[in-house]
Amino acid sequence: MSAKDYTTETGSGGELHQKAGGDVPPLTTQVGAPVSDDQNSLRVGRRGPTLIEDQAFREKIFHFDHERIPERVVHARGYGAHGYFETYESLSDITAADIFQRAGEKTEVFVRFSTVAGNKGSMDLARDVRGFAVKFYTKEGNWDLVGNNIPVFFIQDAIKFPDLVHAAKQEPDSDFPQAQTAHDNFWDFISLMPESMHMIMWIMSDRAIPRSFRFMQGFGVHSFRFVNAAGEARFVKFHWKPKQGLQSVLWDEALRINGADPDFHRRDLWTAIQSGDYPEWELGVQVFDDAFADQFDFDVLDATKIIPEEILPVRPIGRMVLNRMPDNFFAETEQVAFQTGNIVPGIDFSEDPLLQGRNFSYLDTQLKRLGSPNFNHIPINAPRCPFHHFQQDGHMAMHNPRGRANYEPNSWGGDQGGPREVAQGGIRAVPVAYSGEKARIRSETFADHYSQARQFYISQTPVEQKHMADALTFELSKVKTKPIRLRMLAHLLNIHEDLAQAVAAGLGVKDMPAPAQPAVPPRTDLPESPALSILKNGPDSFAGRKIGMLLTDGSDVAQVKAIVDAAQAEGAMVQFIGPIAGSVVLSDGTELDLDEMVEGAPSAVFDAVAILPSDDQAEMLAKMAAARDFAATTWAHYKFAAFNDAARVLFAKAGLPQELDEGFIPASDAKGFIAACRDLRFWGRKNAA
Ligand code: HDD
């Protein structure tokens, strides 16, 4: 066989190296010329140099060299999905926004979830805020609600955003650490920015390590305005509530998940949507007028504050269903360009100085990232409604004005004159009256930095409070500069004595610093807000969750089937895990294909587990470190487990107590096991420890 035969005629893939024909389209160059050989560049002689006339080669390498675009300066790592928003009822009395006029109407949406600090290739389970950006393709233009899974922000004024992000990302000399705030620069900055304390409580809570995008809330953060057709304006805050309920992982699980599956959140969304288990969120609003704003304890223009739901309930106004993954990640998820400035008639900004600054940043950044002012010509960014304007030319211009007119006013009229302003409706700023001196100034109504931080802390369950203290201790333990740790403790003292003491104890600080000097005295009279706790707002079903079932050859088919059936009835999913990859032969001789081997699937990637070895294989399983770890971490992470008698051999070797607790349920009670799983974790084990 000649060399050419080897690489071209049969190819290295042998018979699988198909040629075009029938249903298989021809491979072509960018301009459509069919390619005869994509294995060998054009060269002189068998071993000679490559020829520059090989356009197919040059075009291919040229394009490859330019495949990358700059990643987002923040929120670089993200994952998107398509879906729709369905309006519950007409809101015409409070907003003219077309999307909220007709009950039952569906509007196409694209959502991108993200982490903030990590680079594009960083892991999903970083302790971080999650972006929750929604593009609504409404009949009157695209409306982007660019929010987070946390309702407050670190800073009050956009001018501090570059400092915040510089401090949070890798340190500039070493370029580490990646995707985490556990380092000196971040806490140095934060400890000098008391306004960040409320947000710090949220990111040190379990909100910053969600189990999946499907189980987290979203918030528009700022106060915006709704404006009705009569021009009457009210403030509005937006909330997304997952129908799936709230759920987070433990920090130790996050660390393990990052190793076992850095794409855990991506995979979760992908798998759920591809299997038809469409995640759903309800959109709710807090609507209030100037009178409410004036009497509220804090400034509604301050993005470091919430309005507790117990004071102003969230009114559900529609639901969002995500039901389709992008065809192509780059084309859609990477190139989608969200802008806070993208509002539609009936929605307006507020004067929140963070929002005002964002409105500049999001437009500006797209030019850097997408390379042309025509980024809205990319299909994912283009409106679905008709659009007409006189903007033209520029790199990659796909839509240019037709006809003679490319300016207005013009006297051409008719077909030639092009579009004109609308006489009614359209985007109109609410005519809010302002006066004052030009000054770089912060309102004194923004001065209370501790009271709502405390309110968040006292609204958590004891388990959640402990997680916050642990998270702060962990992060500050990575800070090498001792005075920074003390500065943080000084702030914590203004939030809650117990929290400060717990962190000080963890850090081995014996001489507690004096409390930080507050701009205004912190309040201790704000009541608990149960809506702020994850554990107080968990799901009432185990639907959408995942069970890891550890099996061996000879595992009892009836036990397996009973749990699979009960899980399916609940809407939960089961993955089969074995000592090695491939399959196991169950007690009745059926061969069951495995999803994972135990080395590749720690218990941390599951919401609950079933451990069902056969009597014969239990000893063998107990000799495997990964299997012992599987059992030990199931226990350590307070997970529910179904088990059989043979599993006790593994449990003994894994160091589990002989006396198991109610979180470990005999496999014979499959329904009881699934019902218990609705609580997600058996916290009784933690309390007993
Ligand atoms: Fe931002 C991206 C959310 C403050 C500047 N931001 C970005 C994304 C989300 C948020 C979800 C990712 C969008 C996507 O998936 O493409 N950002 C927020 C929230 C904030 C916030 C909820 C406070 C309430 N951001 C903020 C400030 C500034 C920016 C104060 C600048 C002054 N944000 C940006 C940016 C990004 C961005 C640089 C990076 C990539 C992009 O916009 O498209 O413009």
XYZ file of C-alpha atoms and ligand atoms in Angstrom:
733
model
C 0.000 0.000 0.000
C 1.400 3.434 -0.895
C 1.539 6.321 1.584
C -1.256 8.063 -0.283
C -3.445 4.997 -0.065
C -2.845 4.841 3.649
C -3.909 8.384 4.487
C -6.327 9.364 1.758
C -8.003 6.410 0.194
C -8.850 4.564 3.383
C -7.766 7.198 5.908
C -6.539 6.445 9.378
C -10.113 5.652 10.341
C -10.244 2.743 7.923
C -13.735 1.999 6.662
C -15.235 4.686 8.901
C -13.435 7.313 6.833
C -16.430 7.971 4.624
C -16.541 10.005 1.445
C -19.359 12.401 0.553
C -22.326 10.938 -1.274
C -25.910 10.004 -0.587
C -26.922 11.881 2.584
C -23.347 12.911 3.420
C -22.705 16.462 2.161
C -19.431 17.382 0.502
C -16.817 19.147 2.620
C -16.153 22.540 1.055
C -14.018 25.620 1.550
C -15.677 28.721 3.030
C -16.646 29.797 -0.470
C -18.114 26.470 -1.400
C -15.405 24.679 -3.392
C -15.548 20.917 -2.706
C -12.460 19.605 -0.928
C -10.917 16.399 -2.277
C -8.295 15.783 0.431
C -8.512 17.133 3.991
C -5.763 14.872 5.347
C -2.705 16.105 3.460
C -1.549 19.600 2.619
C -0.302 20.204 -0.902
C 3.400 19.497 -1.165
C 6.150 18.991 -3.681
C 6.996 15.329 -3.783
C 6.251 12.867 -1.030
C 8.497 14.472 1.574
C 8.889 17.999 0.195
C 7.765 21.444 1.498
C 4.154 22.607 1.579
C 3.003 24.987 -1.165
C 1.597 28.416 -0.356
C -0.912 28.010 -3.192
C -2.788 25.517 -1.007
C -5.724 27.829 -0.361
C -7.757 25.142 1.436
C -4.927 24.659 3.909
C -4.316 28.397 4.416
C -7.999 29.174 4.817
C -8.401 26.405 7.384
C -5.398 27.402 9.498
C -6.143 31.129 9.147
C -9.631 30.616 10.475
C -8.459 28.408 13.304
C -5.899 31.013 14.358
C -8.703 33.525 14.853
C -11.309 31.329 16.540
C -11.061 32.981 19.928
C -12.669 36.246 20.982
C -11.850 38.030 24.247
C -13.653 36.419 27.123
C -15.982 38.572 29.204
C -14.025 40.668 31.681
C -16.415 39.340 34.336
C -18.912 36.462 34.051
C -16.553 34.792 31.570
C -17.780 31.307 32.385
C -21.404 30.854 31.551
C -24.007 28.569 30.118
C -27.129 29.477 28.201
C -30.489 28.044 27.242
C -33.527 29.055 25.218
C -37.069 29.108 26.447
C -40.151 31.210 26.778
C -41.782 33.587 29.222
C -45.529 33.341 29.781
C -47.432 36.333 31.118
C -49.958 35.477 33.845
C -52.209 38.525 33.578
C -52.325 41.959 32.043
C -50.328 44.562 33.970
C -51.548 47.413 31.793
C -52.528 49.375 34.887
C -48.890 49.617 35.965
C -46.771 49.186 32.837
C -47.145 49.747 29.138
C -44.497 47.090 28.445
C -45.942 45.066 25.595
C -44.784 41.786 27.111
C -47.038 42.354 30.143
C -50.257 43.277 28.337
C -51.910 39.957 27.490
C -52.524 36.986 29.804
C -51.144 33.723 28.477
C -48.899 35.313 25.856
C -45.550 33.638 25.356
C -42.369 35.543 24.586
C -39.108 33.935 23.465
C -36.195 34.263 25.927
C -32.521 33.386 26.081
C -30.885 33.004 29.486
C -27.221 32.904 30.403
C -26.110 31.778 33.858
C -22.541 32.440 34.918
C -19.959 32.686 37.630
C -18.324 36.094 38.010
C -14.669 35.911 38.921
C -13.349 32.786 37.199
C -11.958 32.687 33.698
C -13.817 30.959 30.898
C -12.290 27.568 31.683
C -12.729 27.730 35.445
C -14.775 25.272 37.453
C -18.486 25.583 38.063
C -18.571 25.169 41.839
C -16.490 28.216 42.745
C -17.762 30.159 45.744
C -19.135 33.069 43.764
C -22.152 35.077 42.751
C -24.036 33.532 39.818
C -25.117 35.719 36.914
C -28.762 35.329 35.880
C -29.186 37.270 32.642
C -32.406 37.057 30.645
C -33.014 38.446 27.172
C -36.713 38.810 26.368
C -37.357 39.129 22.621
C -40.500 41.250 22.991
C -42.687 42.691 20.242
C -41.345 46.135 21.104
C -37.683 45.273 21.225
C -35.265 43.277 23.331
C -35.468 43.733 27.071
C -32.457 42.473 29.009
C -32.842 41.803 32.717
C -29.185 41.345 33.671
C -29.340 40.086 37.231
C -27.619 37.839 39.720
C -28.669 35.076 42.096
C -28.098 37.525 44.957
C -30.342 40.587 45.368
C -27.654 43.029 46.504
C -24.245 44.076 45.244
C -20.793 44.799 46.691
C -20.643 48.463 45.847
C -22.973 51.423 45.603
C -21.317 53.358 42.797
C -20.210 51.903 39.443
C -16.952 53.840 39.628
C -15.705 51.204 42.090
C -16.487 48.246 39.803
C -13.023 47.951 38.209
C -11.438 47.998 41.678
C -13.809 45.356 42.964
C -13.180 43.085 39.999
C -9.414 43.616 40.025
C -9.350 42.746 43.716
C -11.493 39.634 43.265
C -9.753 38.154 40.236
C -6.256 36.659 40.187
C -3.582 38.849 41.727
C -1.799 40.638 38.864
C 1.753 39.528 39.594
C 1.171 35.822 40.238
C -2.038 35.369 38.182
C -3.555 33.232 40.937
C -5.745 32.220 42.652
C -8.261 31.355 39.963
C -12.008 31.668 40.503
C -11.920 32.341 44.195
C -11.952 35.216 46.588
C -9.862 33.461 49.255
C -6.823 35.705 48.881
C -5.312 38.852 50.317
C -6.230 41.328 47.591
C -9.936 40.590 47.748
C -10.226 40.812 51.509
C -7.903 43.805 51.641
C -10.305 45.684 49.367
C -13.452 44.395 51.053
C -12.219 45.203 54.534
C -11.765 48.797 53.364
C -15.264 48.925 51.816
C -17.876 48.666 54.568
C -20.637 49.092 51.974
C -19.845 45.540 50.787
C -20.734 43.901 54.126
C -24.296 42.974 53.249
C -23.137 41.316 50.019
C -20.334 39.560 51.912
C -22.952 37.873 54.091
C -24.642 36.548 50.959
C -21.492 35.280 49.264
C -20.277 33.643 52.443
C -23.623 31.874 52.659
C -24.680 28.759 50.762
C -26.187 31.020 48.071
C -22.706 31.194 46.550
C -22.451 27.416 46.062
C -25.766 26.486 44.423
C -26.474 22.831 43.658
C -27.395 23.833 40.142
C -28.601 26.785 38.132
C -32.040 25.179 38.304
C -32.232 25.554 42.071
C -31.354 29.203 42.508
C -33.230 32.472 42.586
C -32.519 35.434 40.361
C -32.835 39.136 41.096
C -32.813 42.278 38.985
C -31.105 43.872 42.027
C -31.796 47.543 41.280
C -35.027 49.402 41.559
C -36.301 49.991 38.027
C -39.451 51.817 36.965
C -42.674 50.578 35.465
C -44.520 53.247 33.456
C -48.085 52.847 32.237
C -49.695 54.296 29.121
C -50.808 57.366 31.076
C -47.160 58.041 31.954
C -47.595 57.130 35.636
C -44.414 55.660 37.073
C -43.791 53.308 39.977
C -40.649 51.622 41.196
C -40.230 47.899 40.582
C -37.803 45.205 41.726
C -37.651 41.901 39.846
C -37.372 38.427 41.403
C -37.006 34.988 39.787
C -38.111 32.065 41.964
C -37.267 28.519 40.859
C -40.269 26.186 40.823
C -37.744 23.444 41.638
C -37.061 25.012 45.059
C -33.776 26.272 46.444
C -30.799 23.996 47.036
C -27.099 24.407 47.639
C -24.162 22.085 48.144
C -21.799 21.941 51.101
C -18.387 23.538 50.731
C -16.670 20.171 51.013
C -18.930 18.870 48.264
C -18.116 21.873 46.089
C -14.413 21.092 46.379
C -14.980 17.474 45.408
C -17.373 18.293 42.585
C -14.861 20.710 41.092
C -12.386 17.854 40.852
C -14.794 15.163 39.698
C -16.809 17.271 37.268
C -15.743 20.899 36.733
C -18.728 21.246 34.355
C -21.225 20.101 36.956
C -23.637 23.010 36.521
C -23.417 22.916 32.750
C -23.970 19.192 32.643
C -26.913 19.511 35.017
C -28.722 22.060 32.846
C -27.874 20.204 29.654
C -29.071 16.868 31.033
C -32.274 18.263 32.502
C -33.301 20.054 29.323
C -32.223 17.273 26.959
C -34.239 14.778 28.991
C -37.353 16.961 28.864
C -37.237 17.999 32.521
C -37.585 21.709 31.768
C -36.633 24.032 34.616
C -39.046 26.788 35.416
C -38.915 30.076 37.309
C -41.662 32.417 38.319
C -41.056 36.115 37.705
C -42.295 38.275 40.540
C -42.266 41.985 41.190
C -42.191 44.272 44.177
C -43.965 47.379 42.967
C -43.953 50.522 45.076
C -44.499 54.219 44.769
C -42.561 57.276 45.874
C -44.451 57.379 49.163
C -43.284 53.857 50.042
C -39.746 54.714 48.947
C -39.745 57.829 51.125
C -40.836 56.011 54.262
C -38.725 52.854 53.745
C -35.806 52.452 56.172
C -33.204 52.464 53.413
C -32.676 54.177 50.089
C -34.329 52.222 47.283
C -31.622 53.518 44.936
C -28.923 51.784 46.976
C -28.039 48.411 45.386
C -26.587 47.131 48.667
C -30.093 46.964 50.176
C -33.151 44.780 49.755
C -36.784 45.408 50.491
C -37.730 42.374 52.594
C -40.538 40.341 51.077
C -42.257 40.350 54.429
C -42.617 44.142 54.125
C -43.426 44.233 50.428
C -44.624 40.882 49.051
C -43.435 39.633 45.693
C -46.295 39.477 43.203
C -45.929 36.663 40.626
C -46.480 38.013 37.107
C -45.348 35.203 34.832
C -43.231 32.132 34.412
C -40.159 31.252 32.412
C -39.524 27.773 31.049
C -36.153 26.767 29.613
C -36.720 24.062 27.031
C -33.997 24.157 24.400
C -30.234 24.097 24.475
C -28.339 26.197 21.949
C -27.383 24.482 18.706
C -23.945 25.962 19.056
C -22.337 27.237 22.243
C -20.177 29.883 20.605
C -22.812 31.314 18.293
C -25.340 31.729 21.047
C -23.987 31.532 24.600
C -20.622 33.125 23.889
C -21.855 35.791 21.489
C -24.963 36.808 23.364
C -24.610 40.433 24.402
C -26.663 41.525 27.388
C -27.107 45.190 28.189
C -28.857 46.796 31.106
C -29.532 49.634 28.692
C -31.829 47.385 26.640
C -35.187 48.422 28.026
C -38.531 48.615 26.257
C -41.371 51.130 26.403
C -43.094 50.751 29.780
C -39.854 50.053 31.674
C -37.387 52.721 32.756
C -34.236 53.011 34.826
C -33.951 54.452 38.282
C -31.198 56.791 39.406
C -29.325 53.995 41.218
C -25.681 55.047 40.581
C -24.663 51.435 40.029
C -27.283 50.952 37.338
C -26.428 54.245 35.702
C -22.797 53.158 35.390
C -23.748 49.714 34.132
C -25.686 51.277 31.311
C -22.415 52.560 29.878
C -20.347 49.451 30.559
C -22.454 46.802 28.865
C -22.645 48.615 25.540
C -18.971 49.443 25.611
C -17.778 45.952 26.472
C -19.570 44.313 23.536
C -17.459 46.238 21.076
C -14.320 44.839 22.668
C -15.649 41.333 22.836
C -17.537 41.031 19.583
C -15.366 43.386 17.575
C -17.909 45.493 15.745
C -20.734 47.922 16.454
C -22.871 45.469 14.485
C -22.996 42.886 17.265
C -26.778 43.146 17.281
C -26.760 41.666 13.766
C -25.662 38.337 15.265
C -28.822 36.219 15.330
C -28.826 35.623 19.115
C -28.782 39.391 19.712
C -31.120 40.474 16.929
C -34.651 41.425 17.902
C -37.428 39.123 16.760
C -39.688 42.104 16.029
C -39.253 44.290 12.935
C -36.614 47.012 13.288
C -35.658 49.972 11.115
C -32.993 52.590 11.657
C -30.377 54.562 9.781
C -27.304 53.032 11.369
C -25.133 51.582 8.645
C -21.812 50.061 7.619
C -19.043 48.978 9.983
C -17.409 45.572 10.259
C -19.644 42.654 9.337
C -22.706 44.812 8.606
C -25.558 42.466 7.692
C -28.466 44.911 7.697
C -28.079 48.259 5.979
C -30.760 50.829 5.191
C -32.505 50.148 1.902
C -33.343 52.853 -0.580
C -32.111 56.393 -0.799
C -32.558 57.708 2.731
C -29.942 56.995 5.366
C -30.705 60.039 7.468
C -33.695 61.869 8.814
C -35.413 64.225 8.647
C -35.557 63.836 4.895
C -38.060 64.993 2.346
C -38.136 61.798 0.298
C -41.264 60.326 1.825
C -42.998 57.080 0.912
C -40.817 54.046 0.240
C -37.726 56.177 -0.097
C -37.972 58.122 3.143
C -37.299 55.294 5.576
C -38.549 54.957 9.156
C -39.828 57.806 11.342
C -40.263 58.398 15.090
C -43.429 57.075 16.662
C -46.071 59.637 17.601
C -47.261 57.631 20.605
C -45.592 55.185 22.929
C -41.949 54.431 22.305
C -39.172 54.743 24.843
C -39.751 57.834 26.930
C -37.835 58.732 30.071
C -39.960 59.304 33.152
C -39.804 63.090 33.661
C -38.286 63.003 37.132
C -37.297 66.477 38.311
C -33.792 66.991 39.681
C -31.766 69.946 40.791
C -28.565 70.328 42.740
C -24.922 71.157 42.588
C -22.562 69.175 40.445
C -20.487 67.187 42.925
C -18.821 63.844 43.558
C -20.954 62.912 46.486
C -22.730 59.973 48.106
C -26.098 60.500 49.718
C -26.200 60.031 53.501
C -29.184 57.750 52.882
C -26.657 55.186 51.599
C -24.644 55.230 54.848
C -25.974 52.231 56.810
C -23.749 49.300 55.860
C -24.373 46.822 58.646
C -28.055 46.623 59.566
C -29.244 44.542 56.634
C -26.102 42.395 56.852
C -27.199 41.533 60.363
C -30.750 40.955 59.230
C -29.516 38.453 56.655
C -27.463 36.621 59.286
C -30.249 36.346 61.856
C -32.674 35.136 59.185
C -30.646 31.969 58.591
C -31.102 28.623 60.328
C -28.301 27.621 62.759
C -26.895 25.240 60.119
C -26.695 28.082 57.608
C -25.167 30.438 60.165
C -22.494 27.850 60.866
C -21.754 27.569 57.140
C -21.301 31.334 56.975
C -18.876 31.331 59.881
C -17.002 28.396 58.316
C -16.828 30.123 54.941
C -15.503 33.353 56.432
C -12.975 31.417 58.489
C -11.820 29.447 55.450
C -11.491 32.519 53.227
C -9.712 34.600 55.844
C -7.413 31.702 56.714
C -6.056 32.046 53.159
C -5.309 35.723 53.788
C -1.662 35.914 54.778
C -1.715 39.508 56.034
C -2.941 39.389 59.620
C -4.155 43.037 59.831
C -6.617 42.298 57.019
C -8.131 39.458 59.060
C -8.495 41.820 62.015
C -10.100 44.513 59.877
C -12.702 41.973 58.800
C -13.362 40.896 62.365
C -13.875 44.554 63.242
C -16.650 44.703 60.629
C -18.182 41.398 61.702
C -18.538 42.786 65.211
C -20.872 45.404 63.783
C -22.924 42.647 62.161
C -23.243 39.978 64.835
C -21.159 39.215 67.896
C -21.663 35.427 67.523
C -20.446 35.453 63.956
C -17.401 37.537 64.835
C -16.549 35.260 67.766
C -16.937 32.076 65.704
C -14.640 33.406 62.986
C -12.115 34.721 65.506
C -12.035 31.308 67.167
C -11.465 29.581 63.836
C -8.667 31.968 62.973
C -7.064 31.625 66.384
C -7.420 35.346 67.100
C -7.181 35.908 70.834
C -7.313 39.697 71.015
C -10.518 40.758 69.346
C -10.168 44.164 67.651
C -12.551 47.017 68.454
C -15.626 47.208 66.196
C -15.124 49.208 63.009
C -16.245 52.823 63.206
C -19.637 52.857 61.437
C -20.851 55.855 59.424
C -24.208 55.499 61.204
C -24.950 53.240 64.178
C -25.912 49.720 63.081
C -29.508 48.802 63.869
C -30.368 45.688 65.788
C -34.135 46.005 65.523
C -34.672 44.692 61.982
C -36.732 41.516 62.203
C -35.814 38.153 60.724
C -36.805 37.675 57.086
C -37.478 33.950 56.533
C -37.439 34.493 52.754
C -33.661 34.970 52.971
C -32.900 31.421 54.126
C -32.406 28.585 51.658
C -33.294 25.863 54.134
C -36.536 27.581 55.073
C -37.465 27.613 51.374
C -36.470 24.132 50.228
C -38.462 22.022 47.781
C -41.392 19.831 48.734
C -40.415 17.182 46.224
C -37.279 15.327 45.176
C -38.128 15.910 41.504
C -35.245 16.923 39.287
C -32.678 15.483 41.697
C -30.195 12.682 41.089
C -29.554 9.435 42.966
C -26.236 7.615 42.617
C -26.805 3.853 42.925
C -23.660 1.871 43.759
C -23.996 -1.706 42.501
C -21.902 -4.825 42.008
C -22.390 -8.046 40.117
C -25.188 -9.928 41.823
C -26.983 -6.845 43.207
C -30.590 -7.635 43.988
C -32.722 -6.795 40.980
C -35.857 -6.243 43.070
C -34.135 -3.651 45.280
C -32.742 -1.859 42.235
C -36.073 -1.824 40.488
C -38.043 -0.653 43.517
C -35.803 2.376 43.988
C -35.711 3.194 40.277
C -39.519 3.015 40.139
C -39.983 5.172 43.227
C -37.480 7.706 41.900
C -39.178 7.844 38.533
C -42.568 8.317 40.149
C -41.102 11.313 41.981
C -39.481 12.729 38.839
C -35.947 12.017 40.068
C -33.165 10.417 38.090
C -30.977 7.401 38.943
C -27.418 6.833 37.758
C -25.812 3.407 38.059
C -22.290 3.135 39.389
C -20.111 0.042 39.549
C -16.673 -0.934 40.846
C -15.409 -0.671 37.253
C -16.959 0.850 34.143
C -19.096 -1.150 31.739
C -21.909 -3.167 33.232
C -22.950 -5.353 36.159
C -24.935 -8.574 36.047
C -27.849 -8.347 38.496
C -29.210 -11.196 40.639
C -31.594 -12.375 37.912
C -28.858 -12.452 35.295
C -29.801 -9.217 33.522
C -26.899 -7.092 32.423
C -27.242 -3.447 33.477
C -25.175 -0.786 31.713
C -23.389 1.521 34.133
C -23.228 5.302 33.886
C -20.078 5.655 35.952
C -17.424 3.736 37.822
C -17.031 4.601 41.470
C -13.576 6.170 40.939
C -15.213 8.726 38.658
C -18.373 9.448 40.599
C -17.961 10.558 44.202
C -21.146 10.791 46.231
C -20.820 14.592 46.117
C -22.206 14.679 42.579
C -25.485 13.101 43.732
C -28.332 14.389 45.871
C -28.809 11.014 47.549
C -27.352 7.541 47.124
C -28.310 3.883 47.209
C -25.604 1.414 48.169
C -26.671 -2.088 47.149
C -23.755 -4.528 46.741
C -24.394 -8.261 46.610
C -23.326 -10.416 49.558
C -20.587 -11.966 47.430
C -19.086 -8.695 46.279
C -19.367 -6.581 49.425
C -15.858 -7.471 50.674
C -14.352 -6.635 47.304
C -16.150 -3.281 47.285
C -14.990 -2.516 50.815
C -11.391 -2.943 49.664
C -11.779 -0.117 47.144
C -10.740 3.281 48.486
C -13.172 5.071 46.175
C -16.080 2.950 47.413
C -15.137 3.594 51.038
C -14.913 7.291 50.257
C -18.325 7.105 48.575
C -19.887 5.735 51.757
C -17.932 7.976 54.131
C -18.817 11.194 52.297
C -22.462 10.178 51.998
C -22.426 10.118 55.772
C -20.276 13.219 56.201
C -22.441 15.310 53.856
C -25.640 14.399 55.732
C -27.055 12.678 52.667
C -29.896 10.238 52.613
C -28.930 6.702 51.624
C -30.795 3.515 50.847
C -28.741 0.463 51.781
C -28.906 -3.302 52.141
C -27.289 -5.621 54.690
C -24.267 -6.323 52.520
C -23.525 -2.583 52.455
C -22.738 -2.743 56.173
C -19.449 -4.466 55.295
C -18.496 -1.361 53.316
C -19.794 0.994 56.010
C -17.677 -0.667 58.670
C -14.523 -0.278 56.576
C -15.486 3.295 55.706
C -15.659 4.259 59.371
C -19.416 4.793 59.615
C -20.874 4.235 63.074
C -22.396 0.829 63.649
C -25.598 2.461 64.739
C -26.827 4.164 61.576
C -29.326 7.019 61.796
C -32.705 7.682 60.206
C -31.032 9.169 57.156
C -29.912 5.643 56.232
C -32.991 3.785 55.088
C -33.271 0.061 54.301
C -33.561 -0.530 50.568
C -36.691 -2.574 51.208
C -38.469 0.724 51.939
C -37.886 2.322 48.542
C -40.858 4.675 48.806
C -39.892 5.747 52.308
C -36.385 6.449 51.054
C -37.592 8.726 48.252
C -40.036 10.469 50.584
C -37.192 11.147 53.043
C -35.050 12.517 50.220
C -37.478 15.437 49.848
C -35.708 16.996 52.830
C -32.514 16.847 50.715
C -30.278 16.273 53.739
C -30.584 14.614 57.096
C -29.496 17.558 59.219
C -30.212 15.534 62.342
C -26.834 13.864 61.743
C -25.059 17.212 61.942
C -26.870 18.177 65.082
C -26.037 14.808 66.641
C -22.332 15.153 65.825
Fe -22.232 43.240 35.338
C -21.531 41.129 32.799
C -24.724 41.169 36.406
C -22.682 45.218 38.111
C -20.128 45.522 34.045
N -22.965 41.487 34.737
C -22.544 40.765 33.658
C -23.323 39.575 33.528
C -24.223 39.587 34.556
C -23.996 40.793 35.310
C -25.262 38.534 34.849
C -23.134 38.505 32.478
C -24.032 38.711 31.301
C -23.841 37.572 30.333
O -24.188 36.438 30.688
O -23.331 37.827 29.244
N -23.401 43.159 36.991
C -24.435 42.283 37.181
C -25.207 42.708 38.320
C -24.619 43.832 38.812
C -23.500 44.131 37.962
C -26.447 42.005 38.831
C -25.018 44.699 39.971
C -26.228 44.837 40.362
N -21.506 45.021 35.983
C -21.838 45.680 37.139
C -21.193 46.973 37.163
C -20.477 47.071 35.984
C -20.685 45.834 35.281
C -21.328 47.993 38.256
C -19.626 48.180 35.456
C -19.686 49.411 35.779
N -20.987 43.279 33.740
C -20.261 44.353 33.370
C -19.579 44.182 32.025
C -20.028 42.748 31.630
C -20.892 42.326 32.796
C -18.125 44.471 32.006
C -18.969 41.742 31.242
C -19.440 41.090 29.993
C -20.612 41.817 29.604
O -20.869 42.804 30.486
O -21.302 41.616 28.614
O -20.070 45.124 31.131
